[in-house]
Coordinates of C-alpha atoms in Angstrom, one line a residue:
M261 CA 15.3 5.1 -6.0
A262 CA 18.4 3.6 -5.0
P263 CA 18.2 0.0 -4.3
H264 CA 18.4 -1.0 -0.6
P265 CA 22.0 -2.0 0.1
G266 CA 20.9 -5.2 1.8
I267 CA 17.9 -6.9 0.1
D268 CA 18.1 -7.6 -3.7
T269 CA 14.4 -7.1 -4.7
D270 CA 15.3 -8.2 -8.3
S271 CA 16.2 -11.7 -7.1
I272 CA 12.5 -12.0 -5.2
K273 CA 11.0 -11.0 -8.4
E274 CA 12.8 -13.5 -10.6
Q275 CA 12.2 -16.3 -8.1
A276 CA 8.5 -15.5 -7.8
R277 CA 8.7 -15.5 -11.6
K278 CA 10.5 -18.8 -11.9
D279 CA 8.2 -20.6 -9.6
L280 CA 5.1 -19.5 -11.5
L281 CA 6.3 -20.5 -14.9
D282 CA 7.5 -23.8 -13.6
L283 CA 4.2 -24.6 -12.5
L284 CA 2.5 -23.5 -15.7
E285 CA 5.0 -25.7 -17.6
G286 CA 4.0 -28.8 -15.5
V287 CA 0.7 -28.7 -17.1
R288 CA 1.6 -29.9 -20.8
G289 CA 0.2 -28.4 -23.8
K290 CA -2.6 -25.4 -24.4
K291 CA -4.3 -24.3 -21.4
N292 CA -6.9 -21.8 -20.3
L293 CA -5.8 -19.7 -17.2
V294 CA -8.5 -18.9 -14.4
I295 CA -7.2 -16.2 -12.2
E296 CA -8.3 -14.5 -9.2
Q297 CA -9.0 -10.9 -9.9
S298 CA -6.9 -9.3 -7.2
L299 CA -3.8 -11.7 -7.9
A300 CA -4.0 -10.7 -11.5
G301 CA -2.2 -7.0 -10.6
P302 CA 0.5 -8.5 -8.4
I303 CA 1.4 -11.2 -10.7
G304 CA 1.5 -8.8 -13.5
L305 CA 4.4 -6.9 -11.9
F306 CA 6.8 -9.9 -12.5
V307 CA 5.4 -11.7 -15.6
K308 CA 3.9 -10.5 -18.7
F309 CA 1.1 -11.8 -20.7
S310 CA 3.3 -12.5 -23.6
T311 CA 5.6 -14.6 -21.4
L312 CA 2.4 -16.7 -20.2
Q313 CA 1.5 -17.4 -24.1
D314 CA 5.2 -18.6 -24.2
Y315 CA 4.4 -21.4 -21.8
G316 CA 1.0 -22.5 -23.2
I317 CA -1.6 -20.0 -21.9
D318 CA -4.1 -19.5 -24.6
K319 CA -6.8 -17.3 -22.8
V320 CA -7.0 -15.6 -19.3
F321 CA -10.4 -15.4 -17.6
F322 CA -11.2 -13.9 -14.1
L323 CA -12.3 -16.1 -11.6
E324 CA -14.9 -13.8 -10.4
N325 CA -16.6 -13.3 -14.0
D326 CA -17.6 -17.0 -14.0
N327 CA -17.3 -17.2 -18.0
L328 CA -14.7 -20.1 -18.4
D329 CA -15.2 -21.7 -21.8
T330 CA -14.4 -25.1 -23.3
S331 CA -11.8 -24.0 -26.0
Q332 CA -9.0 -26.0 -24.1
K333 CA -8.7 -29.2 -22.4
N334 CA -6.1 -27.9 -19.8
V335 CA -7.6 -25.5 -17.3
V336 CA -5.4 -23.9 -14.5
F337 CA -6.9 -22.1 -11.6
L338 CA -5.0 -19.6 -9.9
A339 CA -6.4 -18.2 -6.6
S340 CA -5.9 -17.8 -3.1
G341 CA -6.5 -20.7 -0.8
E342 CA -7.3 -18.6 2.3
K343 CA -10.8 -17.5 0.8
A344 CA -13.7 -19.9 1.0
S345 CA -15.7 -17.8 -1.6
Q346 CA -12.7 -18.6 -4.2
C347 CA -12.7 -22.3 -3.4
I348 CA -16.6 -22.3 -3.7
A349 CA -16.3 -20.6 -7.1
I350 CA -13.4 -22.9 -8.6
A351 CA -15.2 -26.0 -7.4
D352 CA -18.5 -24.7 -9.2
Q353 CA -16.9 -23.9 -12.4
I354 CA -15.2 -27.3 -12.5
K355 CA -18.5 -28.9 -12.0
R356 CA -20.2 -27.0 -14.6
L357 CA -17.6 -27.8 -17.1
Q358 CA -17.8 -31.5 -16.1
Q359 CA -21.4 -31.5 -16.6
N360 CA -21.9 -29.2 -19.8
S361 CA -18.6 -29.9 -21.8
S362 CA -18.3 -33.0 -24.3
V363 CA -14.3 -32.6 -23.6
E364 CA -12.8 -34.2 -20.8
H365 CA -11.0 -31.5 -19.3
E366 CA -7.8 -31.9 -17.0
F367 CA -8.2 -29.4 -13.7
S368 CA -5.2 -27.9 -11.9
V369 CA -5.3 -25.5 -9.0
I370 CA -2.6 -23.2 -7.9
W371 CA -3.0 -21.8 -4.5
V372 CA -1.5 -18.7 -3.3
P373 CA 0.7 -18.3 -1.2
R374 CA -0.2 -21.8 0.3
R375 CA -2.7 -25.1 0.7
T376 CA -5.2 -24.7 3.4
L377 CA -7.2 -27.1 5.0
I378 CA -10.4 -25.3 4.2
S379 CA -9.6 -25.2 0.5
D380 CA -9.4 -29.0 0.6
K381 CA -12.6 -29.3 2.5
I382 CA -14.6 -27.5 0.3
L383 CA -13.3 -29.0 -2.7
E384 CA -13.6 -32.6 -1.3
E385 CA -17.4 -31.8 -0.4
S386 CA -18.0 -30.6 -3.8
G387 CA -16.7 -34.0 -5.1
V388 CA -13.8 -32.5 -7.2
L389 CA -10.7 -32.7 -5.2
G390 CA -10.0 -36.1 -6.8
D391 CA -10.2 -34.7 -10.2
I392 CA -7.7 -31.9 -9.7
A393 CA -4.0 -31.8 -9.7
V394 CA -3.2 -29.1 -6.7
E395 CA -0.1 -27.2 -6.7
V396 CA 1.3 -24.1 -4.3
L397 CA 2.8 -20.8 -5.6
P398 CA 4.3 -19.4 -2.4
L399 CA 4.0 -15.9 -3.5
H400 CA 4.6 -13.5 -0.6
F401 CA 6.6 -10.3 -0.9
V402 CA 6.0 -8.7 -4.7
P403 CA 8.5 -5.9 -5.1
L404 CA 6.7 -2.8 -6.2
D405 CA 10.1 -0.7 -6.6
Q406 CA 13.7 -1.3 -5.7
D407 CA 12.8 -0.1 -2.2
V408 CA 9.5 -1.1 -1.7
L409 CA 8.0 -4.6 -1.1
S410 CA 4.3 -5.4 -0.7
L411 CA 2.4 -8.5 0.4
A412 CA 0.3 -10.0 -2.5
Y413 CA -2.7 -10.4 0.1
D414 CA -6.1 -8.7 -0.8
D415 CA -7.6 -6.6 2.2
P416 CA -5.7 -7.5 5.1
F417 CA -6.9 -4.3 7.0
G418 CA -10.3 -5.5 6.5
D419 CA -9.8 -9.2 7.8
L420 CA -7.5 -8.0 10.8
Y421 CA -9.4 -5.1 12.0
L422 CA -13.1 -5.6 11.1
R423 CA -13.4 -9.3 10.7
K424 CA -10.7 -10.2 13.4
D425 CA -9.1 -12.7 11.2
P426 CA -5.0 -13.0 11.9
T427 CA -4.2 -14.7 8.9
S428 CA -2.4 -11.7 7.4
L429 CA -0.3 -11.8 10.3
F430 CA 0.6 -15.3 9.7
L431 CA 1.3 -14.7 6.0
A432 CA 3.4 -11.8 6.9
A433 CA 5.6 -13.9 9.3
Q434 CA 5.9 -16.6 6.4
A435 CA 7.1 -13.9 4.0
L436 CA 9.7 -12.4 6.3
M437 CA 11.2 -15.8 7.5
P438 CA 12.9 -16.4 3.9
I439 CA 14.5 -13.1 4.3
Q440 CA 16.1 -14.4 7.5
H441 CA 17.1 -17.6 5.9
K442 CA 18.9 -15.7 3.1
Y443 CA 20.5 -12.6 4.8
G444 CA 20.6 -13.8 8.4
L445 CA 18.3 -13.1 11.4
F446 CA 17.3 -9.7 12.1
P447 CA 19.6 -8.7 15.0
R448 CA 16.5 -6.5 16.6
I449 CA 12.9 -6.7 16.3
I450 CA 11.6 -3.6 17.4
G451 CA 7.8 -2.5 17.4
K452 CA 4.4 -1.0 18.6
G453 CA 1.3 -2.2 18.7
D454 CA -0.4 -5.4 19.7
N455 CA -0.5 -6.8 16.3
A456 CA 3.1 -5.8 15.8
K457 CA 3.9 -7.9 19.0
R458 CA 2.1 -10.8 17.7
L459 CA 3.8 -10.6 14.7
M460 CA 7.1 -10.6 16.6
E461 CA 6.0 -13.6 18.4
L462 CA 4.9 -15.7 15.4
L463 CA 8.6 -14.9 13.7
L464 CA 10.5 -16.2 16.9
R465 CA 8.0 -19.3 16.9
M466 CA 8.9 -20.2 13.3
R467 CA 12.5 -19.4 14.0
S468 CA 12.5 -21.9 16.9
E469 CA 10.4 -24.7 14.7
A470 CA 13.2 -23.9 11.6
A471 CA 16.2 -24.6 13.8
A472 CA 14.5 -27.7 15.5
E473 CA 13.8 -29.1 11.6
E474 CA 17.3 -28.0 10.1
S475 CA 20.5 -29.1 11.9
T476 CA 23.0 -28.4 8.9
A477 CA 26.0 -26.4 9.4
A478 CA 24.7 -24.3 6.7
S479 CA 21.3 -23.5 8.1
R480 CA 22.8 -22.6 11.3
L481 CA 25.2 -20.1 9.4
A482 CA 22.1 -18.6 7.8
M483 CA 20.4 -18.2 11.3
M484 CA 23.2 -15.9 12.6
P485 CA 22.5 -12.1 13.1
S486 CA 22.4 -10.4 9.5
A487 CA 25.7 -8.4 8.6
T488 CA 23.6 -6.3 6.1
I489 CA 20.1 -5.9 8.1
E490 CA 20.2 -3.8 11.3
S491 CA 16.8 -3.9 12.6
L492 CA 13.1 -4.8 11.5
I493 CA 10.7 -2.2 12.7
I494 CA 7.0 -3.4 13.2
I495 CA 4.2 -0.7 13.5
D496 CA 0.5 -1.8 14.1
R497 CA -1.8 0.3 11.7
E498 CA -4.2 0.6 14.7
I499 CA -1.6 3.0 16.8
D500 CA -2.0 5.8 14.0
M501 CA -5.4 5.7 11.9
A502 CA -4.9 9.5 11.6
T503 CA -2.4 9.5 8.8
P504 CA -4.5 7.3 6.2
L505 CA -7.6 9.5 6.7
L506 CA -5.9 12.5 6.0
T507 CA -5.8 13.8 2.1
Q508 CA -2.2 13.1 0.6
L509 CA -0.5 16.4 -0.7
T510 CA 2.6 14.9 -2.6
Y511 CA 2.0 14.3 -6.6
E512 CA 1.8 10.4 -6.1
G513 CA -0.7 10.8 -3.2
L514 CA -2.6 13.4 -5.1
I515 CA -3.1 10.9 -8.1
D516 CA -3.8 8.2 -5.6
E517 CA -6.4 10.2 -4.0
M518 CA -8.2 11.0 -7.8
F519 CA -7.8 8.1 -9.6
G520 CA -6.4 5.4 -7.6
I521 CA -2.9 3.5 -7.9
K522 CA -3.0 -0.2 -7.7
N523 CA 0.0 -2.4 -8.4
N524 CA 2.0 0.6 -9.6
Q525 CA -0.8 1.3 -12.4
A526 CA -3.4 4.0 -12.6
E527 CA -6.5 4.1 -15.1
I528 CA -6.8 7.7 -16.3
D529 CA -9.6 8.8 -18.8
T530 CA -8.2 9.3 -22.4
S531 CA -9.7 12.8 -22.2
I532 CA -7.3 13.9 -19.8
I533 CA -3.9 12.2 -21.1
G534 CA -4.9 11.3 -24.6
Q535 CA -4.4 8.0 -26.5
A536 CA -1.1 6.0 -25.8
P537 CA 1.4 6.9 -28.3
G538 CA 1.2 5.2 -31.5
Q539 CA -2.4 4.5 -31.1
Q540 CA -5.2 6.7 -32.8
P541 CA -8.8 6.4 -31.6
K542 CA -11.3 4.7 -33.6
A543 CA -14.9 4.9 -34.3
P544 CA -17.6 3.4 -36.5
S545 CA -18.3 4.9 -39.8
G546 CA -20.4 8.1 -39.1
A547 CA -20.4 7.7 -35.3
P548 CA -19.1 10.4 -33.0
L549 CA -15.9 9.8 -31.4
Q550 CA -16.1 8.7 -27.6
Q551 CA -13.4 10.0 -25.4
S552 CA -14.7 8.5 -22.2
L553 CA -12.1 5.2 -22.7
K554 CA -9.8 4.5 -19.8
R555 CA -6.0 4.3 -20.4
K556 CA -3.7 2.5 -17.8
I557 CA -0.2 4.3 -17.0
Q558 CA 2.7 2.8 -15.4
L559 CA 3.6 4.8 -12.3
D560 CA 6.9 3.6 -10.9
S561 CA 10.9 4.4 -11.2
S562 CA 10.8 3.1 -14.6
D563 CA 9.6 6.7 -15.5
K564 CA 12.7 9.1 -14.7
L565 CA 10.3 12.1 -14.8
Y566 CA 8.0 10.5 -12.2
S567 CA 10.7 9.3 -9.9
Q568 CA 11.6 13.2 -9.4
L569 CA 8.3 14.1 -8.6
R570 CA 6.4 11.4 -6.9
D571 CA 7.4 12.4 -3.5
A572 CA 7.3 16.0 -4.1
N573 CA 4.6 18.6 -2.2
F574 CA 2.3 19.3 -5.2
S575 CA 2.8 22.8 -4.6
I576 CA 6.1 22.7 -6.4
V577 CA 5.3 20.0 -9.2
G578 CA 4.4 22.7 -11.7
P579 CA 8.0 24.6 -11.3
L580 CA 9.6 21.4 -11.6
L581 CA 7.7 20.3 -14.8
N582 CA 8.6 23.9 -16.3
K583 CA 12.3 23.2 -15.4
V584 CA 12.3 19.8 -17.2
A585 CA 10.5 21.4 -20.4
R586 CA 13.2 24.0 -20.8
R587 CA 15.7 21.2 -20.6
L588 CA 14.3 19.2 -23.0
A589 CA 13.6 21.8 -25.3
G590 CA 17.1 23.4 -25.1
E591 CA 18.7 19.5 -25.5
Y592 CA 16.4 19.2 -28.4
E593 CA 17.4 22.5 -30.0
S594 CA 20.9 21.4 -29.8
R595 CA 20.6 19.4 -32.9
H596 CA 21.1 22.7 -34.9
G597 CA 24.7 23.1 -33.4
A598 CA 25.8 19.7 -34.6
K599 CA 28.6 20.2 -37.3
S600 CA 29.9 16.9 -37.7
T601 CA 28.2 13.5 -38.6
S602 CA 29.5 12.0 -35.0
E603 CA 27.8 14.8 -33.2
L604 CA 24.8 14.3 -35.5
R605 CA 25.0 10.4 -35.0
E606 CA 25.3 11.1 -31.2
F607 CA 22.1 13.2 -31.2
V608 CA 20.0 10.5 -33.2
N609 CA 20.9 7.8 -30.6
K610 CA 19.6 10.1 -27.9
L611 CA 16.4 10.9 -29.9
P612 CA 14.5 7.7 -28.6
G613 CA 15.3 8.7 -25.0
Y614 CA 14.0 12.3 -25.6
Q615 CA 10.9 11.4 -27.1
A616 CA 10.2 8.9 -24.1
E617 CA 10.8 11.8 -21.9
Q618 CA 8.5 14.2 -23.9
Q619 CA 5.9 11.9 -23.8
S620 CA 6.3 11.4 -20.0
L621 CA 6.3 15.1 -19.6
K622 CA 3.1 15.4 -21.6
T623 CA 1.2 12.8 -19.6
H624 CA 2.3 14.4 -16.2
T625 CA 1.6 17.9 -17.4
S626 CA -2.0 16.6 -18.1
L627 CA -2.3 15.1 -14.8
T628 CA -1.0 18.0 -13.0
E629 CA -3.5 20.4 -14.8
E630 CA -6.4 17.9 -13.6
A631 CA -4.9 17.7 -10.0
L632 CA -4.8 21.8 -10.2
K633 CA -8.7 21.8 -10.8
H634 CA -9.1 19.4 -8.0
T635 CA -7.0 21.3 -5.7
Q636 CA -8.3 24.9 -6.5
S637 CA -12.0 23.7 -5.8
D638 CA -13.7 25.0 -2.8
T639 CA -14.7 21.3 -1.6
F640 CA -11.1 20.6 -1.5
S641 CA -10.1 23.8 0.3
R642 CA -12.9 23.2 3.1
V643 CA -12.1 19.7 3.5
L644 CA -8.2 20.4 3.9
E645 CA -9.2 23.1 6.2
I646 CA -11.2 20.9 8.5
Q647 CA -8.6 18.2 8.5
Q648 CA -5.5 20.6 9.3
N649 CA -7.8 22.1 12.4
L650 CA -8.3 18.6 13.6
V651 CA -4.9 17.4 13.5
S652 CA -3.6 20.7 14.9
G653 CA -5.7 20.4 18.2
T654 CA -8.5 23.0 17.7
D655 CA -12.0 22.5 19.4
P656 CA -13.6 19.7 17.2
S657 CA -16.9 21.0 17.8
A658 CA -15.8 24.2 15.9
Q659 CA -15.7 22.1 12.8
H660 CA -19.2 20.4 13.1
D661 CA -21.3 23.4 11.0
A662 CA -18.5 23.1 8.3
I663 CA -19.0 19.1 7.9
E664 CA -22.9 19.4 8.0
E665 CA -22.7 22.0 5.4
L666 CA -20.5 19.4 3.2
I667 CA -23.3 16.8 3.9
A668 CA -25.9 18.9 2.6
R669 CA -24.0 19.8 -0.4
D670 CA -24.1 16.1 -1.1
I671 CA -20.2 15.8 -1.1
P672 CA -19.3 12.0 -1.5
L673 CA -19.9 10.1 1.4
P674 CA -16.0 8.8 1.8
T675 CA -14.9 12.3 2.4
I676 CA -17.5 12.7 5.0
L677 CA -16.7 9.5 6.7
R678 CA -13.0 10.4 6.6
L679 CA -13.8 13.7 8.4
L680 CA -15.6 12.3 11.1
C681 CA -13.6 9.3 11.7
L682 CA -10.4 11.8 11.7
E683 CA -12.1 13.6 14.4
S684 CA -12.8 10.4 16.2
T685 CA -9.2 9.3 16.1
V686 CA -7.6 12.3 17.3
S687 CA -10.0 13.6 19.6
G688 CA -10.6 10.3 21.5
G689 CA -14.1 10.0 20.2
I690 CA -17.0 12.5 19.3
R691 CA -19.4 13.7 21.7
P692 CA -22.4 11.3 21.7
K693 CA -25.0 14.0 20.9
D694 CA -22.9 15.1 18.1
L695 CA -22.2 11.6 16.9
D696 CA -26.2 10.8 16.9
S697 CA -26.9 13.7 15.2
F698 CA -24.2 13.3 12.2
K699 CA -25.4 9.5 11.8
R700 CA -29.0 10.8 11.0
H701 CA -27.7 13.5 8.9
I702 CA -25.9 10.6 6.8
L703 CA -28.6 8.1 6.7
H704 CA -31.1 10.9 5.5
A705 CA -28.3 12.2 2.9
Y706 CA -26.9 8.8 1.6
G707 CA -29.7 6.2 2.4
Y708 CA -30.3 3.7 5.2
Q709 CA -28.0 1.2 3.8
H710 CA -25.3 2.7 5.2
L711 CA -26.2 1.5 8.7
L712 CA -23.8 -1.1 8.1
T713 CA -21.1 1.1 7.1
L714 CA -21.3 3.0 10.3
H715 CA -21.7 0.0 12.4
N716 CA -18.4 -1.3 10.8
L717 CA -16.6 1.8 11.3
E718 CA -17.7 1.6 15.3
K719 CA -16.6 -2.0 15.3
M720 CA -13.0 -1.1 14.2
G721 CA -13.0 1.8 16.7
L722 CA -12.6 4.4 13.7
L723 CA -16.2 6.1 15.0
I724 CA -16.7 6.0 18.4
A725 CA -18.6 8.1 21.2
R726 CA -16.5 9.9 23.7
T727 CA -16.9 9.0 27.2
A728 CA -15.0 11.7 28.8
A729 CA -16.4 15.3 29.0
N730 CA -13.0 17.0 28.1
P731 CA -12.6 16.9 24.1
F732 CA -9.1 16.3 24.6
Y733 CA -9.0 13.9 27.4
I734 CA -7.9 10.3 26.4
P735 CA -7.1 7.9 29.0
V736 CA -3.8 6.7 28.8
G737 CA -2.4 3.5 30.5
G738 CA -4.7 1.3 32.2
G739 CA -3.3 -1.7 30.3
S740 CA -1.7 -4.8 31.8
G741 CA 1.7 -3.5 31.5
A742 CA 3.7 -0.1 32.0
N743 CA 4.5 -0.1 28.4
E744 CA 0.9 -0.7 26.9
S745 CA -1.7 2.2 26.3
K746 CA -5.2 1.8 25.5
Y747 CA -5.6 4.8 23.2
T748 CA -3.2 6.7 21.2
N749 CA -3.1 10.3 22.9
Y750 CA -2.7 12.6 19.7
N751 CA -3.0 15.7 22.3
A752 CA 0.4 14.7 24.4
L753 CA 2.0 13.5 21.2
R754 CA 1.6 16.8 19.3
K755 CA 4.3 18.2 21.7
Q756 CA 6.2 15.1 22.6
L757 CA 7.1 14.2 18.8
R758 CA 6.4 17.4 17.3
L759 CA 3.5 16.0 15.1
I760 CA 2.7 19.8 13.8
V761 CA 5.4 21.8 12.3
D762 CA 4.6 25.1 11.7
E763 CA 7.2 26.2 9.1
V764 CA 7.6 23.6 6.4
N765 CA 10.2 24.0 3.6
E766 CA 8.3 22.4 0.7
Q767 CA 10.8 23.4 -1.9
D768 CA 13.8 21.6 0.1
P769 CA 12.1 19.5 2.7
N770 CA 14.2 18.4 5.7
D771 CA 11.5 17.1 7.6
I772 CA 8.5 14.8 6.7
A773 CA 5.8 17.0 7.6
Y774 CA 6.0 18.5 4.0
V775 CA 4.1 15.5 2.9
Y776 CA 1.0 17.0 4.8
S777 CA 2.1 20.6 4.6
G778 CA 2.6 20.7 8.1
Y779 CA 1.5 17.4 9.8
A780 CA 4.2 14.8 10.3
P781 CA 2.9 11.3 10.2
L782 CA 2.7 9.6 13.8
S783 CA 3.8 6.2 12.3
V784 CA 6.9 7.8 10.4
R785 CA 7.7 9.9 13.8
L786 CA 7.8 6.4 15.8
V787 CA 10.3 5.2 13.1
Q788 CA 12.4 8.1 13.5
T789 CA 12.7 7.5 17.3
V790 CA 14.7 4.3 16.1
I791 CA 16.5 5.3 13.3
Q792 CA 16.7 9.0 13.0
K793 CA 17.0 9.4 17.1
Q794 CA 19.3 12.6 16.8
H795 CA 17.3 14.4 14.1
L796 CA 14.2 13.8 16.5
L797 CA 15.8 15.0 19.4
T798 CA 17.0 18.1 17.6
I799 CA 13.5 19.2 16.5
T800 CA 11.6 18.2 19.8
R801 CA 14.0 19.3 22.3
G802 CA 16.5 21.1 20.6
S803 CA 19.3 18.7 21.4
T804 CA 22.7 18.7 19.6
S805 CA 25.1 16.1 19.2
S806 CA 28.4 15.3 17.6
T807 CA 26.8 12.6 15.6
D808 CA 26.8 13.6 12.0
G809 CA 23.5 13.3 9.9
P810 CA 20.4 12.3 11.2
A811 CA 20.9 8.6 11.8
S812 CA 23.9 6.6 13.4
S813 CA 24.2 3.1 14.0
N814 CA 24.9 3.8 17.6
T815 CA 21.6 5.6 18.0
S816 CA 19.7 2.9 16.1
A817 CA 21.1 0.2 18.4
Q818 CA 19.5 1.5 21.2
G819 CA 15.7 1.1 20.3
W820 CA 13.2 3.2 21.9
Q821 CA 15.6 4.8 24.4
Q822 CA 15.1 8.4 25.0
F823 CA 11.3 8.3 23.7
E824 CA 9.8 6.5 26.5
D825 CA 7.5 9.0 27.6
A826 CA 6.3 9.3 24.2
L827 CA 5.4 5.8 23.7
R828 CA 3.6 5.3 26.7
N829 CA 1.0 7.7 24.8
V830 CA 0.7 5.5 21.8
K831 CA -1.7 2.7 21.8
G832 CA -0.5 -0.8 22.4
E833 CA 2.3 -2.8 23.4
T834 CA 5.8 -1.9 23.0
F835 CA 8.6 -4.2 22.4
N836 CA 12.3 -4.5 21.8
R837 CA 13.9 -7.8 20.9
Q838 CA 17.4 -8.9 20.0
Q839 CA 18.1 -11.8 18.3
K840 CA 20.9 -13.8 18.7
G841 CA 22.7 -16.8 17.0
D842 CA 22.5 -19.1 19.9
E843 CA 18.8 -18.9 20.6
A844 CA 16.9 -22.0 20.2

């Protein structure tokens, strides 16, 4: 992956590392660190445990385990100040140590990414606020790779769409503001969706507040339109719920489906990929060797082979691995042709690289073999067939027998719910009679505890009853403005944005539809309407232009133009706001 030409992700990572280590250095002497489990992964992306040890950390405990010991006088808590449950847990553990330990402990709490009123209130009511030192780690964006930034925030989807808590929008705006301060204002903020518009409004408000507080020449210069960033495009997840419900068909996507990828790491059974290099499995004398241990593997651009494989459709991963294996074999055999000491020395210098590539090849070959077993199963084929039929616009009721059969075969509930939510999303709901029948089947097969699961899906609008008789009728418009729709009309958008591509070149893809073997994600198509306007016009209307390449600054500057009709069929507000340096 090439670094983004405008944003230096390494500097973001280095600043986060410096901020954390400065806070830890401020607590003198040895100390125990108690960290919220959801923060351990993001923080591990920019600082290693060995570095924490250099700054006085003796032991690390997870806050949720409630197993903090009294081995050190200094105790540092690192947690999110947004969650009342974490604040209560910290207060309880502080009180327990104060009551049960003979040592007079000194406590510090570092809130991520901000100190909140609720955290102070809970600690005050627990009677421990006066006994602790409170600091803040303003950790917002965490670089997952050279061109990917992620918010270090746990479960924003559930907070925003289920619990209707807009905190994640505020934190996203807070994360974007430093980028504007460093690189200049986003010249244009373009977006679709109600929550996307709320985020845009928060950015404008924060900009106004910053302008009122800072009057120096340097700050005014920083708040001029950026010369390196052209646009900020904000897409609300709610406008395209179908895409995350579909089975991912890239190599990285399948690993995520099967094992889960979190913070660039996946936990894989050692029976699949073997022990880590240099490690041998151990077992007590006379005891059978157990092969059920988990091993964490790193999945990012530091692995050159993974960089080649991650975005490829899984159907071509086998040939790619075979090609790499032949190349490595040829390069390794070249040692026999070394005739001089300099040539031999050159080979020896390259040997560690060959060995690292060989180990990576072994790991990804093992993962591919395991993924092949998964993709060649009858269940996978049936599920994929149902998904593709639903997104292509066939009669959804024709898929009901197949879904009921999967329920009868005790397929994992998440798979069933994804299929039902997919039908509900792309078809404007499920016929009430059929929906009630599916709910009864699910409760009988998987247990009545899932009444709450079904209720939550309905509350988020993922699993709803259809009110119109026509299975493909989704009311459009009816909002407060001409640019607002209440539903996403996939039936109309399939043609307007060409969401279904019949002929996909998986070997040398020229369209995003290859990632789902024929379905182009709506959210990606919307981004293409802004930055790859000519490419999209060509595939949807057969238009041609003298513009070279799929994108140009001229078409990008026009925002949503030429796709207004399609946007009327997408749920939520549409906006296109220019920012100028002379605005207040």
